Coordinates of C-alpha atoms in Angstrom, one line a residue:
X19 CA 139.7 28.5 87.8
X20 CA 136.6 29.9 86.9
X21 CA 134.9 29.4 83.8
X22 CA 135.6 32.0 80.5
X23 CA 132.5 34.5 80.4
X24 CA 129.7 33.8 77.4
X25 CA 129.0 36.6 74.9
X26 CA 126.6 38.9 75.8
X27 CA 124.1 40.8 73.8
X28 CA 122.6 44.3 74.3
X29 CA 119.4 44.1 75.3
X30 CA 119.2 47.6 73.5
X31 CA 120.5 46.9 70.0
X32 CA 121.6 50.4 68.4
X33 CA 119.8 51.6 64.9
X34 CA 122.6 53.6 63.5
X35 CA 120.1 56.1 62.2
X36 CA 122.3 58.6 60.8
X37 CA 124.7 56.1 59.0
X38 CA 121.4 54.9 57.5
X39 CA 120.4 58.4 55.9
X40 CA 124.1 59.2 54.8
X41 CA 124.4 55.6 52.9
X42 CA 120.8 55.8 51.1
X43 CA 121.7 59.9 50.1
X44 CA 125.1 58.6 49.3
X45 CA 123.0 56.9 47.1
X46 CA 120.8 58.8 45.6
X47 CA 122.8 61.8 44.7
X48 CA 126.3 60.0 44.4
X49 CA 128.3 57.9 41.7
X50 CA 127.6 54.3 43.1
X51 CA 130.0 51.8 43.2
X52 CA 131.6 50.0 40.5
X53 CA 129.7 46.8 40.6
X54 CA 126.4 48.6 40.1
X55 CA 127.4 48.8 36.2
X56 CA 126.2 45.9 34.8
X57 CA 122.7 47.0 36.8
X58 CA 121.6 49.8 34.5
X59 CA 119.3 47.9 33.0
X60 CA 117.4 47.9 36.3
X61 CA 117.8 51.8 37.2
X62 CA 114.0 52.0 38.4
X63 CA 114.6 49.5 40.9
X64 CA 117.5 50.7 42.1
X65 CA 116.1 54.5 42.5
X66 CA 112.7 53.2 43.9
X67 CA 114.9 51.1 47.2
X68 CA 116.7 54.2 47.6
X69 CA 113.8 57.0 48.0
X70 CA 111.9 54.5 50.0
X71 CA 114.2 54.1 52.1
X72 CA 114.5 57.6 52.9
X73 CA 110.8 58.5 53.0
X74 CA 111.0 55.4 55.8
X75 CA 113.7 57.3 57.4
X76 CA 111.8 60.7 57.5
X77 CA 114.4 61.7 55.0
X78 CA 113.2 62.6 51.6
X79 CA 112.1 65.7 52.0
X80 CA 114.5 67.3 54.3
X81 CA 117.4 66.5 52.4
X82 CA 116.0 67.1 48.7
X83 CA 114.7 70.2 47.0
X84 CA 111.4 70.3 45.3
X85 CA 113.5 71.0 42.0
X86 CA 115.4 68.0 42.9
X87 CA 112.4 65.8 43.4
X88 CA 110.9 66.9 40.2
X89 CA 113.7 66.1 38.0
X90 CA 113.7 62.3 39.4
X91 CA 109.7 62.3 38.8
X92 CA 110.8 63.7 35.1
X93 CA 112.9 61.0 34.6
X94 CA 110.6 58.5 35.3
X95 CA 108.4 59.5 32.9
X96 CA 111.3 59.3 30.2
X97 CA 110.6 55.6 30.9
X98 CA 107.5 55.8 30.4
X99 CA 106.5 53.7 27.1
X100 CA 104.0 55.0 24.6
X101 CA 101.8 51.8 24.8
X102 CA 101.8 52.0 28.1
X103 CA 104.0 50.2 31.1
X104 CA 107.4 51.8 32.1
X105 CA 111.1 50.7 31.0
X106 CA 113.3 49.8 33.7
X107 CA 115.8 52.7 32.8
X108 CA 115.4 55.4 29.6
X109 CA 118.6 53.2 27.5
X110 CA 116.3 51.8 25.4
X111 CA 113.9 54.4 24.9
X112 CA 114.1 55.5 21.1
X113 CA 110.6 57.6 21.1
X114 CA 112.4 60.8 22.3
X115 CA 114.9 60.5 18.7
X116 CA 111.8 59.6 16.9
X117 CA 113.7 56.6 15.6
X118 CA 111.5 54.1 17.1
X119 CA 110.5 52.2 14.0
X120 CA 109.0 48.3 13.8
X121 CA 112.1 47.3 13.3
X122 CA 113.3 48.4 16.6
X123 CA 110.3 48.1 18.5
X124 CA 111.1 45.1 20.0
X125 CA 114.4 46.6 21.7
X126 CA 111.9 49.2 23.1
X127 CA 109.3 47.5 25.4
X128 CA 108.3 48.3 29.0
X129 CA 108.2 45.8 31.6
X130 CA 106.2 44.7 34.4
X131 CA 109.4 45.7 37.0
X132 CA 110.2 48.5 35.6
X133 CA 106.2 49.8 35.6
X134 CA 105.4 48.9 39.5
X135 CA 108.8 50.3 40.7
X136 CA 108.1 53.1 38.8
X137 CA 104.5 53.7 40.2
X138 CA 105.7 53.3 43.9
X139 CA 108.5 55.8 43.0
X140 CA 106.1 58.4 41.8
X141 CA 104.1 57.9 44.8
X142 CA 106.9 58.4 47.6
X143 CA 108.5 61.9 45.4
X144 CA 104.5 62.8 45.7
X145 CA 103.2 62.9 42.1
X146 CA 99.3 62.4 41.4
X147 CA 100.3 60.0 38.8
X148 CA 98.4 62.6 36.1
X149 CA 100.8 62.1 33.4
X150 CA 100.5 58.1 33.2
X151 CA 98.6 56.9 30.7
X152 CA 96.3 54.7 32.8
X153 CA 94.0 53.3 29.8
X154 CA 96.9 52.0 27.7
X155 CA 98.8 50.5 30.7
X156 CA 96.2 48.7 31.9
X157 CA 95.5 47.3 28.1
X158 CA 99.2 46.5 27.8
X159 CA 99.3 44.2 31.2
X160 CA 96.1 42.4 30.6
X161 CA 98.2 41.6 26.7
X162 CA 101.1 39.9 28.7
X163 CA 98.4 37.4 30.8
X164 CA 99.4 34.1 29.9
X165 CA 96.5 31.1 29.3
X166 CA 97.7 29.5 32.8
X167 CA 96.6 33.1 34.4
X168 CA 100.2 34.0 34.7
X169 CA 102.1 37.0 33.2
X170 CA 105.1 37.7 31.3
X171 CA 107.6 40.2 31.3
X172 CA 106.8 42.3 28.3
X173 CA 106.4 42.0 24.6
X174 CA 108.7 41.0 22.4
X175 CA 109.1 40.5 18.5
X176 CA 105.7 40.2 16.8
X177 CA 104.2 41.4 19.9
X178 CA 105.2 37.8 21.7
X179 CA 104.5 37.8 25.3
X180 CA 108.3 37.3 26.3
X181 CA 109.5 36.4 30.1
X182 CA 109.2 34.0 32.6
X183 CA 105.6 33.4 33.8
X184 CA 105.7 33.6 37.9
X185 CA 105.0 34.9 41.0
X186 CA 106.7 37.7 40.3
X187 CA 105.1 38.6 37.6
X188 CA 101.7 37.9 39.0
X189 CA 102.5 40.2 41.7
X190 CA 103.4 43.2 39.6
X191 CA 100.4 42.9 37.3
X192 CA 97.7 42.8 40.3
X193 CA 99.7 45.6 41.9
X194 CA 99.6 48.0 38.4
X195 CA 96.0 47.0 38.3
X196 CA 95.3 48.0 41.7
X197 CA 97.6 50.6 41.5
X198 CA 95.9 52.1 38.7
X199 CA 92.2 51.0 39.7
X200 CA 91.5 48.7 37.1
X201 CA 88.8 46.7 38.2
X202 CA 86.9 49.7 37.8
X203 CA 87.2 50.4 33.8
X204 CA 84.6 47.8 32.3
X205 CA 86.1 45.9 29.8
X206 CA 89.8 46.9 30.9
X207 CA 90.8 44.4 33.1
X208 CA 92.9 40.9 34.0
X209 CA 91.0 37.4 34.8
X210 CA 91.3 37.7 38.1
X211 CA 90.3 33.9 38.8
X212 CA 92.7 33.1 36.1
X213 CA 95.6 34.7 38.6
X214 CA 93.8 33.2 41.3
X215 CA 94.1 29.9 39.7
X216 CA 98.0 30.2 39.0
X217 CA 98.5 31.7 42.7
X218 CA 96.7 28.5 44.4
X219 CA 98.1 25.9 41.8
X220 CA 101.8 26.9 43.0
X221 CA 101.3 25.5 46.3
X222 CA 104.0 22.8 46.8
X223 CA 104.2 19.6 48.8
X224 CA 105.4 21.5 51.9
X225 CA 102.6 24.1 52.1
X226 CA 104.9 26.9 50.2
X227 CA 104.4 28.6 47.1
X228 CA 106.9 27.8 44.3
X229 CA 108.3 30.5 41.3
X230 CA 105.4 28.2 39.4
X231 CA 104.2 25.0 40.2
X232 CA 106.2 22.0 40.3
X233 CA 109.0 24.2 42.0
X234 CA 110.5 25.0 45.1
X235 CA 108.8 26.5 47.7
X236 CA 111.0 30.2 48.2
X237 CA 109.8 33.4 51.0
X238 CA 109.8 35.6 48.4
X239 CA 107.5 33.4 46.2
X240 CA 105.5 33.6 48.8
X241 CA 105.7 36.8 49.3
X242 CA 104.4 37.9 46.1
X243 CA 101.7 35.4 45.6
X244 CA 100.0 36.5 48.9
X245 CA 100.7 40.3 47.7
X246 CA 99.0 39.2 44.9
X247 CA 96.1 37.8 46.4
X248 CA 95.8 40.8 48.8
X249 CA 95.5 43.4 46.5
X250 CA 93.3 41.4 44.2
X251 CA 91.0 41.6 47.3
X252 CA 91.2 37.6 47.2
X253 CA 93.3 36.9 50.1
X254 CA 90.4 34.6 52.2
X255 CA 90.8 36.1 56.0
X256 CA 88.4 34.7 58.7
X257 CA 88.4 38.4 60.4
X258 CA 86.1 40.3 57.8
X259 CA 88.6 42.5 57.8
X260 CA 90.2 45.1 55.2
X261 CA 88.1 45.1 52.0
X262 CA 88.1 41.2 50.9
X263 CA 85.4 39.8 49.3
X264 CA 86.3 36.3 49.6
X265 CA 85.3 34.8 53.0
X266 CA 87.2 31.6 54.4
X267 CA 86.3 28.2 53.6
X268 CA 87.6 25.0 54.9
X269 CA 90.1 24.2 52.0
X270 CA 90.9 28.1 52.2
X271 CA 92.3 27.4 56.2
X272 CA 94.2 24.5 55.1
X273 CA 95.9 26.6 52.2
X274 CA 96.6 29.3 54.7
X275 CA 97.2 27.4 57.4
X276 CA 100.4 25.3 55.1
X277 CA 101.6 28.2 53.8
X278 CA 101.8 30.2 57.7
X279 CA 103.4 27.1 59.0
X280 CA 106.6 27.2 56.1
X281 CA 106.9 30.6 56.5
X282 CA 106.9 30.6 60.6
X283 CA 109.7 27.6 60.1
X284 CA 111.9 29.7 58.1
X285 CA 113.0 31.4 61.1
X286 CA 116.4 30.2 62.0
X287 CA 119.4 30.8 64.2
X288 CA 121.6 28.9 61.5
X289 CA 123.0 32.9 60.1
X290 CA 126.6 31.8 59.4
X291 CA 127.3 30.2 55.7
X292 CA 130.3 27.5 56.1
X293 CA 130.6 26.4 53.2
X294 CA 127.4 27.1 50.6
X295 CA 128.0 28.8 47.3
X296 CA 124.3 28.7 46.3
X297 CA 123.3 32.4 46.0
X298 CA 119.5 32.5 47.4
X299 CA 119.1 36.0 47.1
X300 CA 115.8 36.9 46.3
X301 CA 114.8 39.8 43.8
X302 CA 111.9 40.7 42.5
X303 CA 113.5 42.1 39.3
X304 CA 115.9 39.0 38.4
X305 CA 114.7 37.0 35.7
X306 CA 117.5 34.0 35.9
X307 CA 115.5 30.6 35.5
X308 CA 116.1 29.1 38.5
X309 CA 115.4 25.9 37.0
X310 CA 118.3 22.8 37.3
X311 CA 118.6 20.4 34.2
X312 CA 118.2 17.0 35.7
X313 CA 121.0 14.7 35.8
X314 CA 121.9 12.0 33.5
X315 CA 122.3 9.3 36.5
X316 CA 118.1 9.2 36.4
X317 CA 116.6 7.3 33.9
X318 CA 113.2 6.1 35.2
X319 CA 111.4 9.8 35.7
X320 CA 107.8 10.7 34.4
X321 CA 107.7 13.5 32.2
X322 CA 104.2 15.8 32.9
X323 CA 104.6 17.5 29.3
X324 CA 105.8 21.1 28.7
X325 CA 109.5 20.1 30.2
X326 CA 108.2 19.3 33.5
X327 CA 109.9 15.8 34.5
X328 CA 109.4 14.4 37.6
X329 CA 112.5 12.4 38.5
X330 CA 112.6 8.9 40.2
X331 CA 115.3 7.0 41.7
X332 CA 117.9 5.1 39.6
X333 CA 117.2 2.3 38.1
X334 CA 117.7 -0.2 40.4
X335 CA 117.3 1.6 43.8
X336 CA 115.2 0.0 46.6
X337 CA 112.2 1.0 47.4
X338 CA 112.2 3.1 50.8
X339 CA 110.5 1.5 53.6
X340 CA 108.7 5.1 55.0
X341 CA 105.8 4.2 57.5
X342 CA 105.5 7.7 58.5
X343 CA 107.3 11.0 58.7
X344 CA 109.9 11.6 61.3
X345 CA 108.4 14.5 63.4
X346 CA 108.8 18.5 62.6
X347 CA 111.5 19.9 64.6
X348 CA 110.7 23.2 66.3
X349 CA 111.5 26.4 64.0
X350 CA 113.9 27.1 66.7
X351 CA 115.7 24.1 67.9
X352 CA 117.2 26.0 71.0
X353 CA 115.3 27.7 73.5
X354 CA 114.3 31.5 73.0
X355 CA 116.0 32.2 76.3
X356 CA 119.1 30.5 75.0
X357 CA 119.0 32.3 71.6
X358 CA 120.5 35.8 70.7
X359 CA 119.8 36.5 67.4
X360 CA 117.3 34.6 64.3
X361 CA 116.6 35.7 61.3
X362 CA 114.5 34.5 58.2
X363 CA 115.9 32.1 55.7
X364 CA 114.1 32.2 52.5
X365 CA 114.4 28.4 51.7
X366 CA 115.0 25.1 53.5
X367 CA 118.2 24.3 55.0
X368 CA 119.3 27.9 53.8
X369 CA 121.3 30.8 56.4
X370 CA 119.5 33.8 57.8
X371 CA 119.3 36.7 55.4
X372 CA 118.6 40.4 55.7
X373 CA 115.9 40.5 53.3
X374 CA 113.8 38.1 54.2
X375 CA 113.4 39.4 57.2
X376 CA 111.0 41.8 55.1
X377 CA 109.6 39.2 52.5
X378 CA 108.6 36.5 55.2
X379 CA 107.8 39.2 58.0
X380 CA 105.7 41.2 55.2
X381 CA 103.2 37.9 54.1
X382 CA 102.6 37.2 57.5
X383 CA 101.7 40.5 58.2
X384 CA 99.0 40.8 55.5
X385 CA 97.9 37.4 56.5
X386 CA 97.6 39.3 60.4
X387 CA 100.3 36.1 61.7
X388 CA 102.8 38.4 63.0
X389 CA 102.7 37.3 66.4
X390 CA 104.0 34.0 65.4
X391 CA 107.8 35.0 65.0
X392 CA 110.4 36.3 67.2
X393 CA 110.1 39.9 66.8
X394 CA 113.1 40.4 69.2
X395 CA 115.4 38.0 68.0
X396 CA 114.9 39.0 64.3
X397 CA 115.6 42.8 65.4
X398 CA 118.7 42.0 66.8
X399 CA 119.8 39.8 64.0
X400 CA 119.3 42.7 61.6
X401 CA 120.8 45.2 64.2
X402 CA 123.9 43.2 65.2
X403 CA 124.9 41.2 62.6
X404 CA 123.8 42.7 59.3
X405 CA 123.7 46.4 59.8
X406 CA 126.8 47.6 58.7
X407 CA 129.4 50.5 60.4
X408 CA 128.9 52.8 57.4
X409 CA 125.3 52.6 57.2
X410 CA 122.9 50.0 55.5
X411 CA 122.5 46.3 55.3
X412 CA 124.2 43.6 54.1
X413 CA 123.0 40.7 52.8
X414 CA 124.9 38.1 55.6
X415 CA 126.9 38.7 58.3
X416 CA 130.1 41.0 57.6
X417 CA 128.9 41.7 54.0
X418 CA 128.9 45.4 52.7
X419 CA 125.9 47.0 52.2
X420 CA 123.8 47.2 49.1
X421 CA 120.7 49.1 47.7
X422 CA 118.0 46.2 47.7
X423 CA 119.0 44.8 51.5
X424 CA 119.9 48.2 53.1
X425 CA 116.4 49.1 52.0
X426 CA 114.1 46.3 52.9
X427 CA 116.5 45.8 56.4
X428 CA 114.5 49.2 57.4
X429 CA 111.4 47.9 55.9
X430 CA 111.3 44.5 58.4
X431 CA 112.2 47.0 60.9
X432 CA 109.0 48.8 60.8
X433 CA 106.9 46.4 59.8
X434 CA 108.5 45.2 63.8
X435 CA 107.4 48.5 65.1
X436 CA 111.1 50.1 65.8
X437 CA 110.9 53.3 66.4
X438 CA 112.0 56.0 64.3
X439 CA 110.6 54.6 61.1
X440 CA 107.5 55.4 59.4
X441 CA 105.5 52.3 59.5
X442 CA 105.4 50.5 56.1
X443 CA 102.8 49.3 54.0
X444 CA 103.5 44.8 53.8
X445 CA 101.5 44.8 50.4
X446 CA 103.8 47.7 48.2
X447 CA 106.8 48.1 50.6
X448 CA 106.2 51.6 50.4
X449 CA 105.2 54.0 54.0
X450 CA 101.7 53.7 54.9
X451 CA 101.7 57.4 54.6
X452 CA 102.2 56.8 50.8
X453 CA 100.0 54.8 50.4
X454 CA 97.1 56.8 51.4
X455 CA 98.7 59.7 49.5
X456 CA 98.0 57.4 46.4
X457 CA 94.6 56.3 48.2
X458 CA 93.7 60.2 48.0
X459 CA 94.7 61.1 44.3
X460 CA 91.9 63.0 43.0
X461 CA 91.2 61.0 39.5
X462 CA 90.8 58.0 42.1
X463 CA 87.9 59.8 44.6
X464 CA 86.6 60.9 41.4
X465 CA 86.0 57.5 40.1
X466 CA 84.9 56.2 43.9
X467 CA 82.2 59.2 43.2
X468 CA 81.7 57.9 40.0
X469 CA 80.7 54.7 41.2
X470 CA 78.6 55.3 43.6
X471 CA 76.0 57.4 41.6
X472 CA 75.9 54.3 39.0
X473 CA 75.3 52.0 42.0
X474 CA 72.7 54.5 43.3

């Protein structure tokens, strides 16, 4: 009797193209779904994936009218608030009533989210970006930098820098700023070795980045603090080459090298949960703490000030006899030629999931690594076993699709090189073509030519 048959893969994985453009117009120009509700809050976010997606897909302009396009770049500036920075949807925005009194002010702030979604959805739709005002939202995000170099969200009561102080954070501060060419007005800007400082000091034990330091090492941490470095112009490359003007040294390799070795060792064939009800969805707009209270069995931990505890063992544990560490296992423990599909995980002993396909893929694209991953086996893991029958990506295997993963699925897949897709910027998420739209603006060349007379 001969022996059942393995499952084969198509060495052609399909990109169901048209299901893609009908989900993201679906939408755009649709009622979403129920569960979207309690998500208002983060409208920008939401409508930033979504035209993204579509300019990825070639899509944008074919299948909206200029009229169309205007009225989402009007509503963006609806969000826009009057001290600068953008709110993440126009809920809050009591200007327009002219009831926006101190009183109320503090129920009617922009946020850091809301303002670099909303730039990079002004970009796609094609605005110049005329109508922002540039001086005061630059002066509002250097207000929100924290004394560690961090950033907040936004401004609260009293004008209290509110918000967790991250990665995040960090990321959408040096992007508004280079967004909005602020190292180029004088006394209007950020300590940049401040950020610096907060970026290189959340380097964990592993060779990760952390939320902050003292945490876990997470892709999408990473992620954003190498975004942040790269458009700071800080990210130290040995190749000379885009425009960074921080050369490689040796304890620049090794902070490189650590972090490029975690994220290459992410990518795993483990894409099935069994029994895991930790959600370790990433989003650059969630500001849960991620933090865990420490439990009452440990009573022998040092404390490092601020609420930072470092917990021991119980009392009365042995000491562990370690000599040295057991050797790294390979990042794939099979052999490629035995392997169908492998995705990115975006923590330690975590399943494959969609979006870190972009995160991870993204950080080691701007740190020119790329060719350290399985390119294959990552396409087919997003093609077979995340992309969904009705269009979009899901977040795990046989999920439905949402906004955020349905949009950055398409992103990993250009950054890969698939065909059909404009290629995609790795620092903004946004097409390259946008990009150098923004690049092109005229109140930019006018300050390069501004510039370079001074310098002259």
């Amino acid at each position: 009797m001969s022996e059942p048959a393995l499952p084969t893969v198509s060495l052609d994985p399909t990109f169901n193209r048209a299901r893609h453009v009908k989900y993201h117009l679906r939408c755009l120009k649709t009622l979403l779904p129920t569960p979207y509700t309690t998500t208002d809050a983060n409208r920008m976010s939401l409508a930033t994936f979504t035209v993204c997606a579509l300019d990825l897909l070639s899509e944008l302009i074919p299948n909206t009218t200029e009229a169309e396009r205007q009225a989402y770049i009007d509503w963006i500036y609806r969000c826009q608030h009057p001290d600068g920075g953008f709110r993440g949807f126009t809920g809050t925005n009591f200007s327009h009533a002219k009831k926006r009194e101190q009183v109320n002010e503090a129920w009617d702030t922009a946020n850091l989210a809301g303002t670099f979604f909303a730039f990079m959805a002004l970009v796609v739709l094609g605005d110049g970006l005329e109508r922002v005002r540039r001086r005061e939202c630059l002066e509002w995000v250097r207000r929100l930098q924290l004394q560690d170099g961090s950033f907040g969200e936004g401004r609260g009561e009293g004008g209290n820098v509110v918000g967790s102080g991250d990665l995040r954070y960090a990321y959408f501060a040096a992007a508004t700023r280079w967004v909005l060419d602020g190292g180029r007005e004088g006394k209007v800007d950020i300590d940049v070795d401040g950020l610096v400082g907060f970026v290189r000091r959340s380097q964990t034990y592993d060779g990760g980045l952390g939320q902050a330091p003292y945490h876990e090492a997470h892709g999408g941490e990473i992620y954003c603090g190498i975004g942040t470095l790269f458009l700071l112009g800080r990210l130290p490359l040995d190749d000379g080459e885009a425009s960074q003007s921080h050369r490689e040294s040796a304890a620049d390799r090794g902070f490189l090298n650590d972090i490029v070795h975690w994220l290459v060792y992410r990518q795993t064939s483990t894409i099935e949960e069994e029994d895991d009800e930790d959600d370790d969805n990433f989003s650059l707009h969630d500001t849960e703490d991620a933090n865990q209270s420490a439990s009452s069995s440990h009573s022998n931990g040092a404390y490092l000030g601020d609420g930072v505890q470092i917990l021991g063992p119980p009392v009365g544990t042995p000491e562990p006899q370690l000599h040295a560490l057991p050797p790294s296992a390979s990042p794939l423990e099979s052999s490629p030629s035995d392997l169908n599909w492998a995705g990115f995980s975006g923590r330690c002993n975590k399943v494959a999931d969609t979006c870190y396909s972009f995160w991870i893929g993204a950080a080691l694209a701007m740190l020119h690594r790329s060719a350290l991953i399985s390119i294959t086996l990552n396409t087919r893991y997003l093609l077979e076993k995340t992309q969904h029958i009705v269009g979009g990506f899901g977040k795990l295997p046989g999920d439905p699709p949402d906004i955020l993963h349905s949009s950055l699925g398409l992103a990993a897949l250009s950054l890969m090189g698939s065909s059909g897709l404009k290629p995609v910027e790795p620092s903004l998420c946004i097409s390259v073509e946008a990009r150098e739209r923004l690049e092109g603006l005229p109140w930019r060349k006018r300050r390069d030519a501004t510039s370079e007379s001074k310098d002259e």
